[in-house]
XYZ file of C-alpha atoms in Angstrom:
710
model
C -16.260 0.031 -15.157
C -19.872 1.005 -15.629
C -21.466 0.158 -18.964
C -22.536 3.269 -20.763
C -25.626 3.494 -22.955
C -26.080 5.037 -26.379
C -27.659 8.119 -24.842
C -25.303 11.028 -25.396
C -26.602 12.854 -22.347
C -26.644 9.949 -19.901
C -23.603 11.232 -18.099
C -25.291 14.610 -17.788
C -27.816 13.221 -15.340
C -25.310 12.020 -12.784
C -23.431 14.275 -10.405
C -19.697 13.983 -10.375
C -18.341 12.615 -7.094
C -16.270 14.890 -4.924
C -12.996 13.168 -5.648
C -9.833 13.895 -7.539
C -10.197 12.958 -11.213
C -8.758 9.667 -12.368
C -5.179 9.900 -13.426
C -4.359 12.879 -11.245
C -1.953 12.532 -8.386
C -3.693 11.913 -5.074
C -3.567 14.704 -2.574
C -2.867 12.425 0.350
C -0.371 9.701 1.020
C -0.880 6.016 0.439
C -0.758 3.422 3.214
C 2.788 2.540 2.323
C 4.039 6.041 1.743
C 5.884 7.667 4.570
C 6.041 4.538 6.693
C 8.631 2.708 4.664
C 12.032 4.288 4.665
C 13.681 5.337 1.489
C 16.496 2.807 1.859
C 15.739 -0.766 0.957
C 18.504 -2.216 3.078
C 19.228 0.405 5.708
C 21.043 -0.640 8.935
C 18.045 0.159 11.137
C 15.825 -2.230 9.212
C 18.518 -4.913 9.359
C 18.663 -4.665 13.134
C 14.870 -4.798 13.471
C 14.650 -7.799 11.132
C 17.504 -9.773 12.726
C 15.423 -11.363 15.563
C 12.861 -12.541 13.013
C 15.677 -14.000 10.868
C 16.974 -15.940 13.888
C 13.460 -17.261 14.648
C 13.265 -18.552 11.096
C 16.109 -20.981 11.897
C 13.343 -23.226 13.235
C 13.503 -26.452 11.140
C 9.719 -26.312 10.639
C 10.261 -23.028 8.801
C 13.472 -24.012 7.017
C 11.955 -27.150 5.499
C 9.682 -24.987 3.310
C 12.776 -24.005 1.288
C 14.484 -27.241 0.108
C 17.780 -25.592 -0.891
C 18.236 -23.646 2.326
C 17.114 -26.629 4.394
C 20.033 -28.592 2.919
C 22.373 -25.733 3.904
C 20.821 -25.728 7.403
C 21.415 -29.485 7.781
C 24.961 -29.064 6.461
C 25.584 -26.332 9.047
C 24.465 -28.698 11.811
C 26.766 -31.461 10.524
C 29.825 -29.210 10.264
C 29.112 -27.781 13.727
C 28.866 -31.300 15.173
C 32.123 -32.269 13.420
C 33.858 -29.169 14.763
C 32.673 -29.950 18.283
C 34.249 -33.389 17.923
C 37.466 -31.727 16.743
C 37.647 -28.515 18.805
C 41.143 -27.669 17.608
C 40.128 -27.646 13.926
C 39.919 -23.899 13.172
C 39.065 -24.629 9.536
C 35.950 -26.588 10.557
C 34.795 -23.843 12.909
C 35.311 -21.152 10.268
C 33.403 -23.080 7.626
C 30.579 -23.772 10.131
C 30.328 -20.101 11.022
C 30.040 -19.015 7.402
C 27.480 -21.715 6.645
C 25.304 -20.481 9.518
C 25.755 -16.953 8.202
C 24.594 -18.160 4.777
C 21.361 -19.480 6.310
C 20.950 -16.353 8.421
C 21.459 -14.052 5.414
C 18.791 -15.988 3.506
C 16.357 -15.628 6.412
C 17.294 -11.973 6.763
C 16.328 -11.284 3.139
C 12.866 -12.701 3.764
C 12.561 -10.996 7.151
C 13.417 -7.581 5.669
C 10.781 -8.074 2.944
C 8.190 -9.118 5.517
C 9.196 -6.263 7.816
C 8.184 -3.730 5.191
C 4.694 -5.245 5.186
C 4.514 -5.385 8.981
C 5.210 -1.651 9.162
C 2.246 -1.054 6.878
C 0.078 -3.485 8.866
C 0.791 -1.652 12.126
C -0.644 1.530 10.668
C -3.674 -0.314 9.294
C -4.364 -1.757 12.752
C -4.777 1.771 14.040
C -7.768 2.086 11.717
C -9.461 -0.862 13.456
C -11.611 0.363 16.306
C -14.129 -1.357 18.524
C -17.182 0.618 17.506
C -20.739 0.661 18.778
C -23.207 0.132 15.930
C -26.730 1.486 15.658
C -28.475 -1.582 14.278
C -31.959 -1.311 12.787
C -34.392 -4.004 13.943
C -38.106 -3.862 13.060
C -38.033 -0.122 12.473
C -36.202 0.744 15.684
C -32.553 1.261 16.534
C -30.514 -0.652 19.080
C -26.905 -0.136 20.087
C -24.720 -3.233 19.795
C -20.935 -3.805 19.655
C -19.546 -3.832 16.131
C -18.249 -7.350 16.744
C -21.852 -8.568 17.207
C -22.928 -7.604 13.679
C -23.721 -10.309 11.157
C -24.140 -10.437 7.403
C -27.345 -8.703 6.358
C -27.656 -6.416 9.405
C -28.658 -2.813 8.728
C -26.783 -0.105 10.619
C -27.319 3.654 10.700
C -24.291 5.945 10.373
C -24.396 9.724 10.689
C -21.815 12.514 10.651
C -18.989 11.704 13.082
C -19.743 7.958 13.240
C -17.149 5.306 12.423
C -18.584 2.712 10.056
C -18.597 -0.540 12.097
C -18.114 -3.023 9.259
C -17.820 -3.558 5.521
C -21.042 -3.177 3.595
C -23.092 -1.420 0.936
C -25.064 1.803 1.325
C -28.747 0.954 0.846
C -30.185 4.328 1.823
C -28.908 7.891 1.662
C -25.725 9.595 0.509
C -22.775 10.759 2.619
C -19.237 12.091 2.498
C -16.782 9.531 3.901
C -13.187 9.888 5.082
C -11.237 6.849 3.809
C -7.757 8.174 4.570
C -7.233 5.362 7.087
C -6.971 2.824 4.266
C -6.144 4.835 1.155
C -4.087 7.699 2.554
C -6.229 10.012 0.392
C -7.076 13.104 2.422
C -9.984 14.216 0.227
C -13.360 12.771 1.283
C -15.294 10.546 -1.112
C -19.000 10.259 -1.806
C -20.837 7.034 -1.011
C -24.448 6.652 -2.082
C -27.090 3.983 -2.508
C -28.175 2.548 -5.807
C -24.970 2.995 -7.782
C -21.472 1.655 -8.277
C -20.118 3.832 -5.438
C -22.068 2.169 -2.674
C -19.391 0.103 -0.921
C -18.063 1.307 2.460
C -15.227 -0.084 4.554
C -15.247 -0.706 8.268
C -13.053 1.752 10.170
C -13.735 4.680 7.841
C -15.566 7.743 9.126
C -18.766 9.464 7.976
C -18.179 13.223 7.624
C -21.644 14.425 6.659
C -25.273 13.378 6.188
C -26.852 10.033 7.063
C -26.612 6.595 5.441
C -27.944 3.118 6.156
C -25.372 0.376 5.556
C -26.082 -3.296 4.926
C -23.258 -5.369 6.438
C -21.685 -7.823 3.958
C -18.838 -9.398 5.998
C -18.406 -11.116 9.324
C -16.286 -9.583 12.116
C -12.628 -10.518 11.631
C -13.108 -10.907 7.877
C -13.360 -7.229 6.986
C -11.380 -5.555 4.245
C -8.906 -4.092 6.731
C -8.429 -7.527 8.361
C -7.632 -8.995 4.961
C -5.275 -6.120 4.164
C -3.375 -6.638 7.407
C -3.008 -10.347 6.771
C -1.870 -9.853 3.193
C 0.655 -7.062 3.718
C 2.232 -8.954 6.605
C 2.784 -11.905 4.297
C 0.838 -14.298 6.504
C -1.642 -15.012 3.714
C 0.950 -15.210 0.947
C 0.929 -18.530 -0.839
C 3.601 -19.663 -3.256
C 2.666 -18.960 -6.861
C 2.709 -21.662 -9.571
C 5.943 -20.342 -11.115
C 7.540 -20.097 -7.676
C 6.513 -23.678 -6.882
C 7.876 -24.871 -10.233
C 11.176 -23.081 -9.616
C 11.369 -24.600 -6.130
C 10.945 -28.046 -7.679
C 13.737 -27.294 -10.168
C 16.043 -26.075 -7.384
C 15.220 -29.114 -5.267
C 16.012 -31.386 -8.231
C 19.376 -29.703 -8.784
C 20.100 -30.019 -5.067
C 19.377 -33.766 -5.157
C 21.646 -34.194 -8.202
C 24.555 -32.402 -6.505
C 23.870 -34.254 -3.264
C 24.223 -37.593 -5.080
C 27.339 -36.322 -6.859
C 28.960 -35.328 -3.550
C 27.970 -38.645 -1.988
C 29.997 -40.494 -4.650
C 33.153 -38.469 -4.023
C 34.414 -40.090 -0.760
C 34.778 -43.575 -2.314
C 36.521 -42.097 -5.369
C 38.801 -40.010 -3.170
C 39.599 -43.021 -0.974
C 40.488 -45.087 -4.040
C 42.855 -42.307 -5.168
C 44.429 -42.078 -1.726
C 42.855 -38.767 -0.736
C 40.717 -38.056 2.314
C 37.639 -35.810 2.229
C 36.349 -34.637 5.592
C 32.707 -33.950 6.396
C 33.439 -30.202 6.473
C 34.939 -30.215 2.981
C 32.086 -32.272 1.518
C 29.436 -29.999 3.006
C 31.309 -26.904 1.799
C 31.459 -28.392 -1.695
C 27.755 -29.243 -1.674
C 26.688 -25.798 -0.436
C 28.798 -24.072 -3.077
C 27.468 -26.256 -5.896
C 23.721 -26.093 -5.179
C 21.856 -22.899 -6.234
C 21.894 -21.291 -2.780
C 21.709 -17.719 -4.087
C 18.303 -17.974 -5.741
C 17.138 -20.416 -3.068
C 17.875 -17.780 -0.436
C 16.212 -14.923 -2.315
C 13.213 -16.636 -3.911
C 10.751 -15.945 -1.103
C 11.940 -12.354 -0.684
C 11.394 -11.703 -4.406
C 7.763 -12.845 -4.139
C 7.042 -10.819 -1.010
C 8.687 -7.725 -2.502
C 6.528 -8.050 -5.637
C 3.348 -7.808 -3.586
C 4.909 -5.015 -1.545
C 5.552 -2.960 -4.675
C 1.840 -3.142 -5.420
C 1.002 -1.998 -1.889
C 3.373 0.931 -2.402
C 1.059 1.957 -5.238
C -2.089 1.460 -3.153
C -3.033 -1.812 -4.862
C -3.949 -4.779 -2.682
C -3.293 -8.162 -4.308
C -5.458 -10.902 -2.855
C -2.956 -13.546 -3.974
C 0.571 -13.834 -5.269
C -0.865 -15.772 -8.193
C -2.556 -12.563 -9.383
C 0.726 -10.606 -9.292
C 2.461 -13.342 -11.237
C -0.395 -13.606 -13.735
C -0.119 -9.844 -14.327
C 3.397 -10.421 -15.612
C 2.137 -12.923 -18.194
C -0.896 -10.920 -19.325
C -1.235 -10.696 -23.095
C -4.593 -8.865 -23.350
C -5.649 -5.728 -21.455
C -9.306 -4.694 -21.331
C -9.565 -0.988 -20.521
C -12.676 1.091 -19.967
C -12.715 4.221 -22.118
C -14.219 6.731 -19.712
C -11.850 7.762 -16.939
C -9.141 5.384 -18.128
C -8.269 6.303 -21.694
C -10.166 9.593 -21.717
C -10.572 12.249 -19.043
C -14.171 11.145 -18.549
C -15.980 14.482 -18.804
C -16.957 15.343 -22.355
C -16.493 18.995 -23.190
C -18.141 21.247 -25.743
C -15.577 21.843 -28.482
C -17.532 23.877 -31.045
C -20.952 24.889 -32.339
C -21.739 23.760 -35.886
C -24.695 25.546 -37.558
C -26.853 23.853 -40.173
C -27.850 25.508 -43.448
C -29.977 28.572 -42.764
C -28.611 29.271 -39.273
C -25.586 31.074 -37.882
C -23.063 29.892 -35.314
C -24.070 32.769 -33.018
C -27.685 31.566 -33.049
C -26.558 28.034 -32.148
C -24.354 29.344 -29.329
C -27.148 31.470 -27.859
C -29.694 28.635 -27.931
C -27.170 26.108 -26.619
C -26.276 28.346 -23.690
C -29.942 28.975 -22.837
C -30.735 25.251 -22.831
C -27.717 24.524 -20.605
C -28.219 27.093 -17.845
C -30.002 24.573 -15.614
C -27.606 21.771 -16.538
C -25.048 21.383 -13.726
C -23.145 18.491 -15.317
C -19.575 19.080 -16.594
C -20.858 18.784 -20.168
C -23.594 21.355 -19.563
C -21.245 23.800 -17.863
C -18.746 23.437 -20.726
C -21.449 24.515 -23.205
C -22.090 27.700 -21.202
C -18.362 28.445 -20.955
C -17.739 27.830 -24.664
C -20.567 30.218 -25.644
C -19.100 32.863 -23.353
C -15.495 32.442 -24.547
C -16.102 32.044 -28.280
C -19.052 34.388 -28.791
C -18.881 36.819 -25.869
C -22.241 35.722 -24.502
C -22.571 36.785 -20.891
C -23.388 33.861 -18.636
C -27.038 34.304 -17.767
C -28.587 32.890 -14.626
C -31.881 31.160 -14.058
C -33.121 33.989 -11.836
C -32.673 36.549 -14.623
C -35.114 34.774 -16.929
C -38.488 35.588 -15.361
C -41.304 33.239 -16.229
C -38.924 30.634 -17.667
C -39.929 26.973 -17.508
C -36.883 24.730 -17.211
C -36.964 21.317 -18.837
C -34.746 18.875 -16.953
C -33.057 15.976 -18.664
C -34.706 12.560 -18.211
C -33.801 9.134 -19.524
C -37.151 9.051 -21.326
C -36.920 12.361 -23.199
C -33.122 12.470 -23.509
C -33.414 16.252 -23.849
C -33.113 19.342 -21.701
C -33.983 22.976 -22.327
C -36.111 25.995 -21.434
C -39.364 27.702 -22.476
C -38.970 31.486 -22.205
C -40.206 34.629 -23.991
C -42.455 32.633 -26.318
C -39.600 30.357 -27.410
C -38.964 26.684 -26.736
C -35.283 25.744 -26.820
C -34.064 22.154 -26.646
C -30.787 20.290 -26.873
C -30.230 16.547 -26.673
C -29.750 13.250 -28.441
C -30.146 13.320 -32.217
C -33.163 11.003 -32.427
C -34.993 12.729 -29.558
C -34.577 16.262 -30.910
C -35.555 15.202 -34.424
C -38.725 13.607 -33.026
C -39.452 16.775 -31.011
C -39.185 18.951 -34.123
C -41.338 16.542 -36.156
C -44.081 16.584 -33.484
C -44.342 20.355 -33.932
C -44.495 20.136 -37.681
C -41.087 21.682 -38.076
C -38.472 21.287 -40.755
C -35.124 19.589 -40.549
C -32.218 20.961 -42.550
C -30.861 18.478 -45.050
C -27.357 18.677 -43.648
C -28.307 18.166 -39.951
C -27.860 14.382 -40.042
C -24.661 14.716 -42.080
C -23.133 17.142 -39.555
C -24.021 14.815 -36.663
C -22.517 11.838 -38.513
C -19.267 13.724 -39.199
C -18.913 14.561 -35.503
C -19.526 10.913 -34.538
C -16.981 9.694 -37.085
C -14.442 12.120 -35.610
C -14.936 10.556 -32.175
C -17.202 13.250 -30.782
C -20.744 13.165 -29.439
C -23.305 15.281 -31.312
C -26.098 17.085 -29.458
C -28.725 18.712 -31.671
C -29.948 22.205 -30.766
C -33.494 23.133 -31.821
C -35.872 26.034 -31.289
C -39.641 26.530 -31.661
C -40.742 30.157 -32.110
C -42.920 32.275 -34.438
C -40.940 30.910 -37.383
C -41.822 27.342 -36.413
C -39.781 24.424 -35.083
C -36.387 23.904 -36.668
C -32.877 22.580 -36.082
C -30.315 25.325 -35.528
C -27.158 23.277 -35.319
C -25.082 20.743 -33.466
C -22.959 20.929 -30.307
C -19.748 18.941 -30.715
C -18.939 17.253 -27.394
C -15.442 15.868 -27.345
C -14.131 13.115 -25.095
C -10.516 14.168 -24.463
C -7.872 11.428 -24.544
C -5.418 11.676 -21.654
C -1.923 12.917 -22.388
C 0.636 10.211 -23.011
C -1.844 7.369 -23.527
C -0.696 6.657 -27.097
C 2.910 6.357 -25.896
C 1.922 4.010 -23.048
C -0.052 1.798 -25.407
C 2.951 1.787 -27.712
C 5.073 0.464 -24.841
C 2.526 -2.255 -24.147
C 2.565 -3.222 -27.827
C 6.342 -3.586 -27.705
C 5.841 -5.879 -24.714
C 3.543 -8.060 -26.813
C 0.365 -6.986 -24.987
C -2.832 -6.353 -26.945
C -5.033 -3.512 -25.668
C -8.805 -3.491 -26.074
C -10.919 -0.428 -25.256
C -14.390 -1.153 -23.861
C -17.104 1.469 -24.211
C -20.847 1.889 -24.392
C -20.459 4.410 -27.239
C -21.603 3.699 -30.761
C -19.085 2.012 -33.102
C -18.269 5.206 -35.034
C -17.370 7.164 -31.893
C -15.531 4.185 -30.399
C -13.446 3.726 -33.556
C -12.382 7.376 -33.618
C -11.345 7.381 -29.938
C -9.519 4.063 -30.377
C -7.508 5.450 -33.311
C -6.642 8.640 -31.427
C -5.583 6.747 -28.288
C -3.649 4.084 -30.201
C -5.350 0.976 -28.789
C -5.244 -2.235 -30.811
C -8.969 -2.985 -30.768
C -12.245 -1.829 -29.238
C -15.589 -3.226 -28.112
C -18.439 -0.756 -28.685
C -21.915 -0.745 -27.101
C -20.534 -3.203 -24.568
C -22.806 -5.080 -22.165
C -21.706 -7.292 -19.232
C -22.359 -10.335 -21.416
C -20.175 -8.898 -24.175
C -17.283 -8.385 -21.739
C -17.561 -11.949 -20.465
C -17.690 -13.367 -24.001
C -14.627 -11.346 -25.032
C -12.616 -12.584 -22.035
C -13.556 -16.200 -22.723
C -12.582 -15.880 -26.393
C -9.173 -14.498 -25.465
C -8.605 -17.202 -22.850
C -9.662 -19.918 -25.289
C -6.743 -18.794 -27.444
C -4.325 -19.396 -24.586
C -4.030 -15.766 -23.515
C -4.129 -14.284 -20.018
C -6.558 -11.375 -19.652
C -6.596 -8.410 -17.262
C -9.446 -5.942 -16.746
C -10.767 -3.326 -14.350
C -14.267 -2.908 -12.966
C -16.263 -1.229 -10.232
C -19.910 -2.216 -10.666
C -21.966 -5.251 -9.730
C -22.450 -5.844 -13.453
C -18.641 -6.124 -13.788
C -18.368 -8.880 -11.161
C -18.767 -11.868 -13.550
C -16.099 -10.515 -15.913
C -13.749 -9.650 -13.026
C -14.073 -13.195 -11.703
C -13.436 -14.650 -15.170
C -10.376 -12.500 -15.925
C -6.964 -13.809 -14.896
C -6.222 -10.416 -13.326
C -9.358 -8.636 -12.139
C -8.703 -5.218 -10.593
C -11.695 -3.909 -8.642
C -11.985 -0.232 -7.766
C -12.202 0.548 -4.048
C -15.056 2.956 -4.816
C -17.017 0.107 -6.380
C -19.535 -2.324 -4.981
C -18.753 -5.149 -2.581
C -19.631 -7.638 -5.322
C -16.930 -6.204 -7.592
C -14.294 -6.275 -4.819
C -15.160 -9.869 -3.934
C -14.968 -10.954 -7.587
C -11.598 -9.345 -8.365
C -8.227 -10.633 -7.190
C -6.833 -7.115 -6.729
C -8.315 -3.950 -5.250
C -7.076 -0.493 -6.249
C -7.465 1.709 -3.176
C -7.102 4.864 -5.290
C -9.778 3.712 -7.765
C -7.629 4.751 -10.716
C -8.319 2.429 -13.684
C -5.130 3.493 -15.477
C -3.167 1.760 -12.725
C -3.842 -1.533 -14.507
C -0.934 -0.678 -16.793
C 1.378 -0.243 -13.771
C 0.152 -3.552 -12.323
C 1.173 -5.351 -15.516
C 4.601 -3.697 -15.371
C 5.071 -4.752 -11.730
C 4.073 -8.320 -12.587
C 6.575 -8.419 -15.421
C 9.250 -6.944 -13.154
C 8.594 -9.764 -10.652
C 9.061 -12.450 -13.323
C 12.126 -10.717 -14.787
C 13.734 -10.353 -11.344
C 13.181 -14.011 -10.542
C 14.529 -15.102 -13.917
C 17.540 -12.791 -13.786
C 18.616 -13.881 -10.300
C 18.080 -17.550 -11.182
C 20.357 -17.098 -14.197
C 22.958 -15.337 -12.044
C 22.776 -18.004 -9.330
C 23.323 -20.929 -11.684
C 26.044 -19.108 -13.665
C 28.133 -18.165 -10.629
C 28.433 -21.819 -9.584
C 30.857 -22.343 -12.482
C 33.628 -20.360 -10.781
C 33.223 -22.457 -7.644
C 34.033 -25.594 -9.631
C 37.375 -24.044 -10.591
C 37.987 -23.095 -6.961
C 37.035 -26.232 -5.034
C 37.630 -29.225 -7.337
C 41.365 -28.512 -7.874
C 41.652 -27.964 -4.103
C 40.176 -31.418 -3.420
C 42.180 -33.536 -5.854
C 45.239 -31.551 -7.007
C 47.387 -33.385 -4.456
C 46.635 -36.823 -5.947
C 46.015 -35.676 -9.512
C 48.574 -32.900 -10.199
C 47.146 -32.346 -13.660
C 44.017 -30.839 -12.089
C 46.092 -27.889 -10.934
C 45.623 -26.492 -14.452
C 41.975 -25.845 -13.478
C 43.177 -23.506 -10.740
C 42.889 -20.604 -13.151
C 42.497 -18.134 -10.276
C 45.817 -19.295 -8.767
C 44.315 -19.577 -5.294
C 46.806 -19.751 -2.426
C 46.029 -23.184 -0.976
C 43.256 -25.815 -0.865
C 42.061 -24.461 2.508
C 41.917 -20.853 1.307
C 40.209 -21.931 -1.929
C 37.392 -23.756 -0.104
C 36.989 -21.020 2.507
C 36.974 -18.266 -0.139
C 34.244 -20.039 -2.106
C 32.072 -20.465 1.023
C 32.556 -16.836 2.080
C 31.694 -15.565 -1.409
C 28.636 -17.830 -1.446
C 27.361 -16.144 1.739
C 28.257 -12.553 0.860
C 26.698 -12.648 -2.614
C 23.304 -13.254 -0.949
C 23.694 -10.040 1.053
C 24.816 -8.159 -2.052
C 21.725 -9.239 -4.014
C 19.095 -8.597 -1.321
C 18.534 -4.932 -2.360
C 18.073 -6.028 -5.976
C 15.591 -8.740 -4.980
C 13.567 -6.214 -2.959
C 13.714 -3.364 -5.457
C 13.432 -5.572 -8.527
C 15.372 -5.629 -11.775
C 14.681 -2.483 -13.768
C 11.934 -3.153 -16.290
C 12.114 -1.893 -19.859
C 9.439 -2.578 -22.483
C 10.936 -4.864 -25.145
C 10.235 -8.113 -26.939
C 10.710 -11.423 -25.136
C 13.703 -12.566 -27.241
C 15.481 -9.228 -26.816
C 14.836 -9.332 -23.073
C 16.233 -12.878 -22.924
C 19.411 -11.830 -24.733
C 19.826 -8.830 -22.452
C 19.404 -10.840 -19.245
C 21.729 -13.598 -20.454
C 24.379 -11.000 -21.289
C 23.979 -9.057 -18.040
C 23.170 -11.713 -15.457
C 24.491 -14.803 -17.241
C 27.866 -13.416 -18.237
C 27.941 -11.280 -15.089
C 27.223 -14.372 -13.024
C 30.207 -16.084 -14.630
C 32.688 -13.247 -14.149
C 31.735 -11.870 -10.704
C 32.630 -15.019 -8.710
C 36.083 -15.294 -10.305
C 36.825 -11.737 -9.216
C 35.152 -12.064 -5.814
C 36.708 -15.401 -4.857
C 40.183 -14.199 -5.891
C 39.857 -11.029 -3.754
C 38.646 -13.044 -0.755
C 41.498 -15.524 -1.252
C 44.032 -12.704 -1.144
C 42.541 -11.512 2.139
C 42.283 -15.018 3.618
C 45.910 -15.760 2.720
C 46.969 -12.948 5.054
C 45.674 -14.966 8.018
C 48.561 -16.794 9.746
C 48.491 -20.559 9.271
C 46.969 -20.504 5.788
C 49.307 -21.035 2.927
């Protein structure tokens, strides 16, 4: 997000990179696209993930999930008990289903990780052992890419693979980044701007650049991507840790409750075997969410990768779901980015045709999108044939500079200029010309309407004078007002950041529908705004691509750096958008919210479906000694053995049934927090109460068909 100045023609001095405009669909395919099958839980992926799920039965892995570790220990105990009583078919059956419960939990995580491993395999193909042309004391030497260190200068020409991450310090080149972004169109990388960062493993297609290496071998961007998408670098987020603590606490409570049952049963004259106690414990603790918790977190990061966004930490994904303030750059995010000539407004004493003719003349040498739009508008509205520089013999072309803030031409005894209001007025005054009384008023009206005014002036035999004003309009992208409306319903405040003057910024903000704006923004202003929001207890997200954005990106709770930006910006942010599309920040927030909603919904379902298990197992344990408890057998289960077995089987199968939902995520709909809570309680709370009653009863009917159970 490059800070723009007040100069209305600043953007006219910079060439537009050869890349698809922001907001348009990429022409290529992202790193995730095409490599991950359409099905989330297809049989082929299950088979490929099964060996990894078995390897996760290692106790050193299982202990990281307290709930499933208890189930793992219980499976060992029931297996040992069954070995001591080989003729006890009930013990063997319960043991088998308990092991399946653990395996299904591991399988959910393995499937989620497998999606990332498929992406990592493709990224590894982009890593090549290259030979670098390192510059030392004015000469070149060839060294292995692995021998490069931070600060080394390497030369890359057409056909060369860039040996490491760095910044272009000399030259400009077209670079193929399809290995990491999937985008087939080449991008421009040049020194001295916010598009100077290059990634190791990408290929130079044209020209020559000198790259300053900024990372050590093994720590490149692709190395970090591989580690992150595989899940190896994924750390538990604060909310995930807190939920783990809650689940562990519930597990301890139920463990103590089950430990008190044998003495009570013995006093009542009943006997509870180890198998029955373990089955009761496993059914009472929140095994469903315990089994799916890790898969939900991995899938959240994976959904970002599917959209070509690399999250450097799970904390960032989670924070995106809690964001309450979005800082969005105007140019390229809210607007299309290229201002276009909308109309010619003559001042008193001039005609629109005169303004169009002079505006077109002064724009013939202007190759910027704004300049070309002036030529096109004059041709379309006034039938002026597009003239070429070669046709105007003896013409002296005046190029735009940051000092003059004007451009134009001297031809046939006339001087024609167009440019910033203050600069053109000063130019006319220097030549003793006159300024129409309504010139300033016309320019102010255009600014108030959200446009950018460019004055058009001429100096001929009649003297120097203002002819009129070109109205440049910054076009707001389609659908932005609706998207901001959705964010508002989610309780998120949007702030547009721009270098434009306050009048122009206000008009664009009203048209786009943002809640607030920051005009004439500097890096210090962005940082101060973020700190003010955070001081009020809000989480802030922003995008950036320049070195001057790095402090604000580091300060923001969710800092999304553009892949086209500088290395400093990518290091400061906690996410990198490989497509360099600033509007994707809105999608990132939606994915973060979907992650939190999915975790909350499945936690609600998991705790709610334990209620049915109480009605299944407790009457089965004590109905023989306390006949009155048989009234709790509301499902009319066949026998105590079938009741316990049905509850254990349902407990295992519900994990498998919910794996696709944990990977895909609960469907997100913009709504207020209280309405979302009511919806999830109705759907997953009530659903979690009803589903087990139905499921356990169906399983009991099937189990009762087995000979010996009755």
